GROMACS .gro file of C-alpha atoms in nm:
model
  173
    1UNK     CA    1   6.357  10.797   1.317
    2UNK     CA    2   5.946  10.711   1.460
    3UNK     CA    3   5.747  10.447   1.270
    4UNK     CA    4   5.523  10.374   1.398
    5UNK     CA    5   5.145  10.631   1.288
    6UNK     CA    6   5.034  10.626   1.664
    7UNK     CA    7   5.394  10.690   1.846
    8UNK     CA    8   5.440  11.011   1.480
    9UNK     CA    9   5.167  11.169   1.500
   10UNK     CA   10   5.178  11.179   1.948
   11UNK     CA   11   5.520  11.314   1.853
   12UNK     CA   12   5.421  11.593   1.634
   13UNK     CA   13   5.136  11.619   1.858
   14UNK     CA   14   5.324  11.726   2.173
   15UNK     CA   15   5.564  11.894   1.940
   16UNK     CA   16   5.834  11.714   2.043
   17UNK     CA   17   5.858  11.700   1.635
   18UNK     CA   18   5.720  11.976   1.336
   19UNK     CA   19   5.600  11.765   1.086
   20UNK     CA   20   5.573  11.450   1.042
   21UNK     CA   21   5.504  11.231   0.687
   22UNK     CA   22   5.202  11.035   0.643
   23UNK     CA   23   4.931  10.917   0.415
   24UNK     CA   24   4.668  11.048   0.235
   25UNK     CA   25   4.456  10.801   0.301
   26UNK     CA   26   4.597  10.762   0.672
   27UNK     CA   27   4.492  11.085   0.721
   28UNK     CA   28   4.104  11.036   0.804
   29UNK     CA   29   4.188  10.795   1.131
   30UNK     CA   30   4.498  11.025   1.285
   31UNK     CA   31   4.303  11.357   1.202
   32UNK     CA   32   4.091  11.169   1.466
   33UNK     CA   33   4.327  11.180   1.717
   34UNK     CA   34   4.480  11.577   1.696
   35UNK     CA   35   4.112  11.645   1.737
   36UNK     CA   36   4.105  11.510   2.044
   37UNK     CA   37   4.464  11.641   2.137
   38UNK     CA   38   4.316  12.008   2.058
   39UNK     CA   39   4.541  12.026   1.814
   40UNK     CA   40   4.439  12.167   1.474
   41UNK     CA   41   4.712  12.052   1.213
   42UNK     CA   42   4.713  12.079   0.820
   43UNK     CA   43   4.908  11.834   0.515
   44UNK     CA   44   5.060  12.108   0.411
   45UNK     CA   45   5.397  11.936   0.119
   46UNK     CA   46   5.247  11.658  -0.062
   47UNK     CA   47   5.616  11.509  -0.107
   48UNK     CA   48   5.579  11.220  -0.315
   49UNK     CA   49   5.354  10.864  -0.439
   50UNK     CA   50   5.446  10.520  -0.401
   51UNK     CA   51   5.527  10.430  -0.657
   52UNK     CA   52   5.545  10.068  -0.637
   53UNK     CA   53   5.634  10.076  -0.255
   54UNK     CA   54   5.304   9.960  -0.181
   55UNK     CA   55   5.239   9.538  -0.309
   56UNK     CA   56   5.106   9.298  -0.277
   57UNK     CA   57   5.241   8.981  -0.303
   58UNK     CA   58   5.173   8.659  -0.367
   59UNK     CA   59   5.283   8.259  -0.365
   60UNK     CA   60   5.304   8.082  -0.667
   61UNK     CA   61   4.936   8.008  -0.661
   62UNK     CA   62   4.807   8.329  -0.749
   63UNK     CA   63   4.886   8.448  -1.001
   64UNK     CA   64   4.657   8.722  -1.160
   65UNK     CA   65   4.370   8.912  -0.850
   66UNK     CA   66   4.065   8.714  -0.999
   67UNK     CA   67   4.322   8.303  -0.858
   68UNK     CA   68   4.274   8.549  -0.541
   69UNK     CA   69   3.943   8.407  -0.490
   70UNK     CA   70   3.937   8.096  -0.169
   71UNK     CA   71   4.235   8.194  -0.067
   72UNK     CA   72   4.325   8.405   0.239
   73UNK     CA   73   4.471   8.675   0.283
   74UNK     CA   74   4.687   8.925   0.504
   75UNK     CA   75   4.781   9.277   0.583
   76UNK     CA   76   4.773   9.628   0.791
   77UNK     CA   77   4.471   9.679   0.852
   78UNK     CA   78   4.379  10.099   0.713
   79UNK     CA   79   4.673  10.132   0.601
   80UNK     CA   80   4.812  10.245   0.280
   81UNK     CA   81   4.796   9.838   0.169
   82UNK     CA   82   4.446   9.818   0.261
   83UNK     CA   83   4.415  10.025   0.014
   84UNK     CA   84   4.594   9.892  -0.269
   85UNK     CA   85   4.435   9.556  -0.172
   86UNK     CA   86   4.102   9.705  -0.143
   87UNK     CA   87   4.169   9.876  -0.531
   88UNK     CA   88   4.289   9.624  -0.693
   89UNK     CA   89   4.012   9.363  -0.515
   90UNK     CA   90   3.766   9.586  -0.703
   91UNK     CA   91   3.914   9.703  -0.972
   92UNK     CA   92   3.932   9.289  -1.081
   93UNK     CA   93   3.690   9.110  -1.274
   94UNK     CA   94   3.518   8.972  -0.985
   95UNK     CA   95   3.215   9.042  -0.942
   96UNK     CA   96   3.052   9.192  -0.612
   97UNK     CA   97   2.994   8.879  -0.388
   98UNK     CA   98   3.329   8.744  -0.490
   99UNK     CA   99   3.480   9.043  -0.405
  100UNK     CA  100   3.290   9.045  -0.047
  101UNK     CA  101   3.411   8.634  -0.066
  102UNK     CA  102   3.801   8.770  -0.043
  103UNK     CA  103   3.687   9.093   0.185
  104UNK     CA  104   3.600   8.831   0.410
  105UNK     CA  105   3.895   8.590   0.413
  106UNK     CA  106   4.122   8.853   0.473
  107UNK     CA  107   4.359   8.878   0.771
  108UNK     CA  108   4.373   9.231   0.956
  109UNK     CA  109   4.634   9.337   1.252
  110UNK     CA  110   4.528   9.669   1.396
  111UNK     CA  111   4.925   9.784   1.483
  112UNK     CA  112   5.156   9.513   1.360
  113UNK     CA  113   5.314   9.616   0.962
  114UNK     CA  114   5.511   9.256   0.986
  115UNK     CA  115   5.145   9.093   1.034
  116UNK     CA  116   5.120   8.998   0.672
  117UNK     CA  117   5.427   8.927   0.596
  118UNK     CA  118   5.530   8.715   0.869
  119UNK     CA  119   5.165   8.444   0.814
  120UNK     CA  120   5.263   8.478   0.392
  121UNK     CA  121   5.614   8.353   0.531
  122UNK     CA  122   5.395   8.072   0.681
  123UNK     CA  123   5.215   8.014   0.387
  124UNK     CA  124   4.920   8.084   0.606
  125UNK     CA  125   4.771   8.341   0.319
  126UNK     CA  126   4.870   8.309  -0.024
  127UNK     CA  127   4.822   8.762  -0.032
  128UNK     CA  128   4.981   9.020   0.145
  129UNK     CA  129   4.946   9.398   0.129
  130UNK     CA  130   5.334   9.502   0.235
  131UNK     CA  131   5.535   9.817   0.196
  132UNK     CA  132   5.877   9.863   0.123
  133UNK     CA  133   6.069   9.711   0.265
  134UNK     CA  134   5.827   9.429   0.416
  135UNK     CA  135   5.754   9.379  -0.035
  136UNK     CA  136   6.190   9.244  -0.100
  137UNK     CA  137   6.099   9.009   0.198
  138UNK     CA  138   5.783   8.838   0.161
  139UNK     CA  139   5.931   8.835  -0.241
  140UNK     CA  140   6.228   8.664  -0.038
  141UNK     CA  141   6.008   8.413   0.217
  142UNK     CA  142   5.932   8.242  -0.022
  143UNK     CA  143   5.971   8.046  -0.339
  144UNK     CA  144   5.757   8.184  -0.629
  145UNK     CA  145   5.692   8.461  -0.404
  146UNK     CA  146   5.601   8.718  -0.714
  147UNK     CA  147   5.408   9.040  -0.716
  148UNK     CA  148   5.078   9.048  -0.783
  149UNK     CA  149   4.964   9.428  -0.773
  150UNK     CA  150   5.197   9.792  -0.734
  151UNK     CA  151   5.115  10.102  -0.686
  152UNK     CA  152   5.397  10.049  -1.024
  153UNK     CA  153   5.088  10.013  -1.130
  154UNK     CA  154   4.787  10.242  -0.958
  155UNK     CA  155   5.087  10.560  -0.982
  156UNK     CA  156   4.854  10.810  -0.739
  157UNK     CA  157   4.708  10.592  -0.546
  158UNK     CA  158   4.915  10.692  -0.221
  159UNK     CA  159   5.028  11.019  -0.167
  160UNK     CA  160   5.300  11.087   0.119
  161UNK     CA  161   5.269  11.441   0.311
  162UNK     CA  162   5.332  11.633   0.522
  163UNK     CA  163   5.184  11.753   0.815
  164UNK     CA  164   5.248  11.983   1.064
  165UNK     CA  165   5.073  12.240   1.273
  166UNK     CA  166   4.814  12.464   1.111
  167UNK     CA  167   4.943  12.783   1.351
  168UNK     CA  168   5.322  12.771   1.154
  169UNK     CA  169   5.157  12.729   0.811
  170UNK     CA  170   4.925  13.031   0.875
  171UNK     CA  171   5.179  13.259   1.032
  172UNK     CA  172   5.479  13.177   0.784
  173UNK     CA  173   5.285  13.087   0.457
   0.00000   0.00000   0.00000
């Protein structure tokens, strides 16, 4: 089981695995690494929709999305949870200048999927966008923590797909 995106994508590119799972919003990033390796891949099967497994958790002081203004957030950049965060703030009652302020107050990691949860648990941020099991862990690590927004609220936002090398798919459709 290969959890990290770079590791699983390298395993597919090297032919060590036949398929990899990933979210649709992860594909624009990963397809670049496959192109650099001269490996043609295709998404050929949608596995499911995230229906609550991805969420933005918040401190007790953040009761609604608009309360995020003036507070700090954290997450893995360009992850499904970054997508959830962007969808949440873009569809809130925040003005475009307020959305820009919220983005400016957001901390990102490029490689540590536990980054947001760790900062949230320490009280360094008031909102962390995560996926399970980190959602459940974050809720347990901070008193008053709750789900502010999740893919249960936007059931067709994050889709999981299987990727494979293009040639075997073409040879055996």
